[in-house]
């Protein structure tokens, strides 16, 4: 923190500037406040010479949007320009030219101030960090990277100057190549030249960076934090690219406990690097936030952070700039270690040398000697493709806006060019200047480069608390990004980067929440009005509790809710009950090992189906109250095999079972020998009352393939009948041939079990998603479309067209609406009678091999979509995206990354989200 210079602005909108905090290649950060509040804020103002470039403005706003999405969606207030700054925001700071001119051309954002040092400043002050601090630092960054990578995006914002060390954990402050740039300058013809700080082996080879590229840079940062030096930095600058691509890093000084992980992060092949979730779990199994409780910084750094906070509070209390102005500087950023490319000399770029101006030093690897020979004169790089405009902000946490695949990002040491009609000829090449000092070069200066975004996204935030908004005088904007378009130059963008207000950590087990709130119709690409509420839009509510099965226990086979009181888990070693109100383990029962189903059996017992028989457990202590062996389930089938549960409704459960019987040969004709007896399999569909513990009926069904019991799925339960379909995997070869590639549905009388009809509908495939309702309609996926059929007539009623290659999944019916889901990761609502689309929304997850599983809350007001990467909550009425949830995807320190999909159970006003061995109980409407 340093005093203001004479040419620094004294005001941004309603904010009075008090001091300089840090500088980056593209922006300057200021400490500021508003007169009506004692809260400090950070203003990140783009350098004027860069802000004049349309390409820079677009990139600046795109990265601000990314930061906004990482911390949740914030509703923009009414626009406020410099000319309508409220009178009560004035103070008695000296007038300057900056005060007297309107700020229409200024490009800036505002966010809450958090006392912190950059990683480079911390290493320069006290040297390498202790191992525990390195673990918390790396785990916090990796947890955030895991969220970003789950969307297919790449952060590209890691560098020693873009990571802040605050008292409660690390924060990320750059959200793209511009924020983390080692150098940025305006070039003749309206071009923007940007050089990245770190290169990876794949970038040296001319490939686009992917999620694994962030892990390579994270490995460099971990080694830097643990040793104070950056791997692969020693040696001639001209050979830097060669070292990055082929030389093994020297990690002897890295603590032994961290060395293997850092080495894997620095693997030359992206495929050999661990995922971000794996890194987070290996560094801090309990989560970075949990490990950071009680403090995490060394005493000297904690004191420096506290002193910085005290100075900021004094400045805010006085309302005057710190120490008065100092002479303006024309030398650019203050001296301090620079984020220069590791082993990336200016002539090492795959496409050719960098266009370097005479007045700017060439990029040199950290650790290279200050007097290293300068590379030869460089030739200009071909102009890059025009930088596309950011997609419209739909007020959702849309990492999809960045592309589901790794986005085309700025190549190292290339240019971000504006559209051709706005661009002149590239500047002529210039000789390289002397190499700058190595990184780090000692203690960082008070104004060394840092974040291009305010405050910083908390990689390890404090416990979630309701957000405290920045002071906004009478409907004024608290921050803005001024657009270069005349039609939008008064538009504002609120960047919510409050530490703790974003609340990334939502529970135990290293859980992370991915923001995603929005409103309005997806058919309208324009931003829609935000909806205020008690929580930050886009972030899931704080879970009521988080329960994790012990590491010695495998993930449960099934999970079920018992009478809104217990969560019953069945696994290989038995059944476990968790109190739904407290999240505490209530009891265990080893008799229920390998249980496949758990259901309420009235108000006093819990039913569990196991391979050996049916059990009824006491909900109080879990003890077995009753047991019925399979042979005793039906008097007519004494050799019944283990049943396969089909479904249930109220006290009735339907299951299939089979037995082998001997069919005696018929009496021989006169003079003929008697034939041989035959062993055949007979299969049945049973109806069983689990309250009265008695069979209601049984009906024969096809035996299916092999000796096992045929598996059926319950398609519909109606007042008088039920509809089932046999799993394709258990169909006998003869049945497969007879079906001719179509599904066969069977209906049975609910009271007697009499077979009512056997039908095929349209061209519904044997494995296509299907659901029947209580109105006699069957909804099924047909190719890429969703069709409704009348049963049993089979007449098509309506068709909802889909997109190629993204078939529909199993829908959910409620009231007059059918909620749909498809492999394009979209959910929606259609009218059951007509098929008219009411709304459709994307979950914004990466397209996978299955459609999200959709579940309605018990009130029918919230629709939850669960897939392999996240859970997304929508308002069932209009499709407003409410929130998203993701955990870090790893639950063992050295175990495999969890790939199990998310599952959702709803009970009362609670949604229980499961992934692997961890369960989260979220309140829902």
JSON list of N, CA, C and O in Angstrom, two decimals, residues 196-201 203-204 216-217 220 241 244 341-345 348-350 411-413:
[
{"chain": "A", "resi": 196, "resn": "UNK", "atom": "N", "xyz": [1.94, -13.87, -21.64]},
{"chain": "A", "resi": 196, "resn": "UNK", "atom": "CA", "xyz": [1.58, -14.65, -20.46]},
{"chain": "A", "resi": 196, "resn": "UNK", "atom": "C", "xyz": [2.77, -14.84, -19.54]},
{"chain": "A", "resi": 196, "resn": "UNK", "atom": "O", "xyz": [3.92, -14.74, -19.96]},
{"chain": "A", "resi": 197, "resn": "UNK", "atom": "N", "xyz": [2.48, -15.15, -18.29]},
{"chain": "A", "resi": 197, "resn": "UNK", "atom": "CA", "xyz": [3.54, -15.30, -17.31]},
{"chain": "A", "resi": 197, "resn": "UNK", "atom": "C", "xyz": [4.17, -16.68, -17.28]},
{"chain": "A", "resi": 197, "resn": "UNK", "atom": "O", "xyz": [5.36, -16.81, -17.01]},
{"chain": "A", "resi": 198, "resn": "UNK", "atom": "N", "xyz": [3.39, -17.73, -17.57]},
{"chain": "A", "resi": 198, "resn": "UNK", "atom": "CA", "xyz": [3.90, -19.09, -17.49]},
{"chain": "A", "resi": 198, "resn": "UNK", "atom": "C", "xyz": [3.53, -19.85, -18.74]},
{"chain": "A", "resi": 198, "resn": "UNK", "atom": "O", "xyz": [2.43, -19.68, -19.28]},
{"chain": "A", "resi": 199, "resn": "UNK", "atom": "N", "xyz": [4.43, -20.70, -19.19]},
{"chain": "A", "resi": 199, "resn": "UNK", "atom": "CA", "xyz": [4.17, -21.60, -20.30]},
{"chain": "A", "resi": 199, "resn": "UNK", "atom": "C", "xyz": [4.14, -23.03, -19.80]},
{"chain": "A", "resi": 199, "resn": "UNK", "atom": "O", "xyz": [4.72, -23.36, -18.76]},
{"chain": "A", "resi": 200, "resn": "UNK", "atom": "N", "xyz": [3.47, -23.89, -20.53]},
{"chain": "A", "resi": 200, "resn": "UNK", "atom": "CA", "xyz": [3.40, -25.31, -20.21]},
{"chain": "A", "resi": 200, "resn": "UNK", "atom": "C", "xyz": [3.95, -26.09, -21.41]},
{"chain": "A", "resi": 200, "resn": "UNK", "atom": "O", "xyz": [4.06, -25.56, -22.51]},
{"chain": "A", "resi": 201, "resn": "UNK", "atom": "N", "xyz": [4.30, -27.36, -21.21]},
{"chain": "A", "resi": 201, "resn": "UNK", "atom": "CA", "xyz": [4.85, -28.14, -22.34]},
{"chain": "A", "resi": 201, "resn": "UNK", "atom": "C", "xyz": [3.94, -28.16, -23.55]},
{"chain": "A", "resi": 201, "resn": "UNK", "atom": "O", "xyz": [4.41, -28.08, -24.69]},
{"chain": "A", "resi": 203, "resn": "UNK", "atom": "N", "xyz": [1.82, -25.88, -24.49]},
{"chain": "A", "resi": 203, "resn": "UNK", "atom": "CA", "xyz": [1.85, -24.58, -25.16]},
{"chain": "A", "resi": 203, "resn": "UNK", "atom": "C", "xyz": [3.14, -24.40, -25.95]},
{"chain": "A", "resi": 203, "resn": "UNK", "atom": "O", "xyz": [3.14, -23.82, -27.03]},
{"chain": "A", "resi": 204, "resn": "UNK", "atom": "N", "xyz": [4.23, -24.87, -25.39]},
{"chain": "A", "resi": 204, "resn": "UNK", "atom": "CA", "xyz": [5.50, -24.80, -26.13]},
{"chain": "A", "resi": 204, "resn": "UNK", "atom": "C", "xyz": [5.39, -25.58, -27.43]},
{"chain": "A", "resi": 204, "resn": "UNK", "atom": "O", "xyz": [5.95, -25.20, -28.46]},
{"chain": "A", "resi": 216, "resn": "UNK", "atom": "N", "xyz": [-0.28, -27.88, -14.23]},
{"chain": "A", "resi": 216, "resn": "UNK", "atom": "CA", "xyz": [1.18, -27.69, -14.40]},
{"chain": "A", "resi": 216, "resn": "UNK", "atom": "C", "xyz": [1.61, -26.40, -13.70]},
{"chain": "A", "resi": 216, "resn": "UNK", "atom": "O", "xyz": [2.60, -26.39, -12.95]},
{"chain": "A", "resi": 217, "resn": "UNK", "atom": "N", "xyz": [0.87, -25.32, -13.93]},
{"chain": "A", "resi": 217, "resn": "UNK", "atom": "CA", "xyz": [1.22, -24.05, -13.30]},
{"chain": "A", "resi": 217, "resn": "UNK", "atom": "C", "xyz": [1.03, -24.15, -11.79]},
{"chain": "A", "resi": 217, "resn": "UNK", "atom": "O", "xyz": [1.82, -23.58, -11.02]},
{"chain": "A", "resi": 220, "resn": "UNK", "atom": "N", "xyz": [4.11, -25.55, -10.39]},
{"chain": "A", "resi": 220, "resn": "UNK", "atom": "CA", "xyz": [5.16, -24.53, -10.29]},
{"chain": "A", "resi": 220, "resn": "UNK", "atom": "C", "xyz": [4.95, -23.66, -9.06]},
{"chain": "A", "resi": 220, "resn": "UNK", "atom": "O", "xyz": [5.89, -23.33, -8.33]},
{"chain": "A", "resi": 241, "resn": "UNK", "atom": "N", "xyz": [12.28, -22.72, -23.28]},
{"chain": "A", "resi": 241, "resn": "UNK", "atom": "CA", "xyz": [11.24, -23.57, -23.87]},
{"chain": "A", "resi": 241, "resn": "UNK", "atom": "C", "xyz": [11.68, -25.02, -23.90]},
{"chain": "A", "resi": 241, "resn": "UNK", "atom": "O", "xyz": [10.89, -25.93, -23.68]},
{"chain": "A", "resi": 244, "resn": "UNK", "atom": "N", "xyz": [11.22, -26.45, -20.43]},
{"chain": "A", "resi": 244, "resn": "UNK", "atom": "CA", "xyz": [9.81, -26.70, -20.16]},
{"chain": "A", "resi": 244, "resn": "UNK", "atom": "C", "xyz": [9.35, -27.98, -20.84]},
{"chain": "A", "resi": 244, "resn": "UNK", "atom": "O", "xyz": [8.63, -28.80, -20.28]},
{"chain": "A", "resi": 341, "resn": "UNK", "atom": "N", "xyz": [7.61, -15.41, -17.88]},
{"chain": "A", "resi": 341, "resn": "UNK", "atom": "CA", "xyz": [7.42, -16.81, -18.26]},
{"chain": "A", "resi": 341, "resn": "UNK", "atom": "C", "xyz": [8.55, -17.70, -17.80]},
{"chain": "A", "resi": 341, "resn": "UNK", "atom": "O", "xyz": [9.71, -17.37, -17.94]},
{"chain": "A", "resi": 342, "resn": "UNK", "atom": "N", "xyz": [8.18, -18.86, -17.27]},
{"chain": "A", "resi": 342, "resn": "UNK", "atom": "CA", "xyz": [9.19, -19.83, -16.86]},
{"chain": "A", "resi": 342, "resn": "UNK", "atom": "C", "xyz": [9.81, -20.41, -18.11]},
{"chain": "A", "resi": 342, "resn": "UNK", "atom": "O", "xyz": [9.16, -21.10, -18.88]},
{"chain": "A", "resi": 343, "resn": "UNK", "atom": "N", "xyz": [11.08, -20.14, -18.29]},
{"chain": "A", "resi": 343, "resn": "UNK", "atom": "CA", "xyz": [11.77, -20.71, -19.42]},
{"chain": "A", "resi": 343, "resn": "UNK", "atom": "C", "xyz": [11.20, -20.31, -20.76]},
{"chain": "A", "resi": 343, "resn": "UNK", "atom": "O", "xyz": [11.25, -21.06, -21.71]},
{"chain": "A", "resi": 344, "resn": "UNK", "atom": "N", "xyz": [10.65, -19.11, -20.88]},
{"chain": "A", "resi": 344, "resn": "UNK", "atom": "CA", "xyz": [10.02, -18.71, -22.12]},
{"chain": "A", "resi": 344, "resn": "UNK", "atom": "C", "xyz": [10.65, -17.44, -22.64]},
{"chain": "A", "resi": 344, "resn": "UNK", "atom": "O", "xyz": [10.13, -16.36, -22.48]},
{"chain": "A", "resi": 345, "resn": "UNK", "atom": "N", "xyz": [11.83, -17.49, -23.26]},
{"chain": "A", "resi": 345, "resn": "UNK", "atom": "CA", "xyz": [12.43, -16.29, -23.83]},
{"chain": "A", "resi": 345, "resn": "UNK", "atom": "C", "xyz": [11.59, -15.81, -25.00]},
{"chain": "A", "resi": 345, "resn": "UNK", "atom": "O", "xyz": [10.78, -16.53, -25.55]},
{"chain": "A", "resi": 348, "resn": "UNK", "atom": "N", "xyz": [11.27, -17.97, -28.12]},
{"chain": "A", "resi": 348, "resn": "UNK", "atom": "CA", "xyz": [10.97, -19.39, -27.94]},
{"chain": "A", "resi": 348, "resn": "UNK", "atom": "C", "xyz": [9.56, -19.76, -28.27]},
{"chain": "A", "resi": 348, "resn": "UNK", "atom": "O", "xyz": [9.19, -20.89, -28.16]},
{"chain": "A", "resi": 349, "resn": "UNK", "atom": "N", "xyz": [8.74, -18.81, -28.65]},
{"chain": "A", "resi": 349, "resn": "UNK", "atom": "CA", "xyz": [7.35, -19.13, -28.96]},
{"chain": "A", "resi": 349, "resn": "UNK", "atom": "C", "xyz": [7.28, -20.02, -30.19]},
{"chain": "A", "resi": 349, "resn": "UNK", "atom": "O", "xyz": [8.03, -19.86, -31.13]},
{"chain": "A", "resi": 350, "resn": "UNK", "atom": "N", "xyz": [6.37, -21.00, -30.20]},
{"chain": "A", "resi": 350, "resn": "UNK", "atom": "CA", "xyz": [6.31, -21.93, -31.32]},
{"chain": "A", "resi": 350, "resn": "UNK", "atom": "C", "xyz": [6.06, -21.26, -32.66]},
{"chain": "A", "resi": 350, "resn": "UNK", "atom": "O", "xyz": [6.54, -21.71, -33.68]},
{"chain": "A", "resi": 411, "resn": "UNK", "atom": "N", "xyz": [-2.48, -17.43, -27.20]},
{"chain": "A", "resi": 411, "resn": "UNK", "atom": "CA", "xyz": [-1.23, -18.18, -27.18]},
{"chain": "A", "resi": 411, "resn": "UNK", "atom": "C", "xyz": [-0.17, -17.38, -26.43]},
{"chain": "A", "resi": 411, "resn": "UNK", "atom": "O", "xyz": [-0.22, -16.17, -26.38]},
{"chain": "A", "resi": 412, "resn": "UNK", "atom": "N", "xyz": [0.80, -18.07, -25.86]},
{"chain": "A", "resi": 412, "resn": "UNK", "atom": "CA", "xyz": [1.84, -17.33, -25.15]},
{"chain": "A", "resi": 412, "resn": "UNK", "atom": "C", "xyz": [2.54, -16.36, -26.09]},
{"chain": "A", "resi": 412, "resn": "UNK", "atom": "O", "xyz": [2.84, -16.71, -27.23]},
{"chain": "A", "resi": 413, "resn": "UNK", "atom": "N", "xyz": [2.74, -15.18, -25.60]},
{"chain": "A", "resi": 413, "resn": "UNK", "atom": "CA", "xyz": [3.47, -14.11, -26.30]},
{"chain": "A", "resi": 413, "resn": "UNK", "atom": "C", "xyz": [2.86, -13.75, -27.64]},
{"chain": "A", "resi": 413, "resn": "UNK", "atom": "O", "xyz": [3.56, -13.36, -28.55]}
]
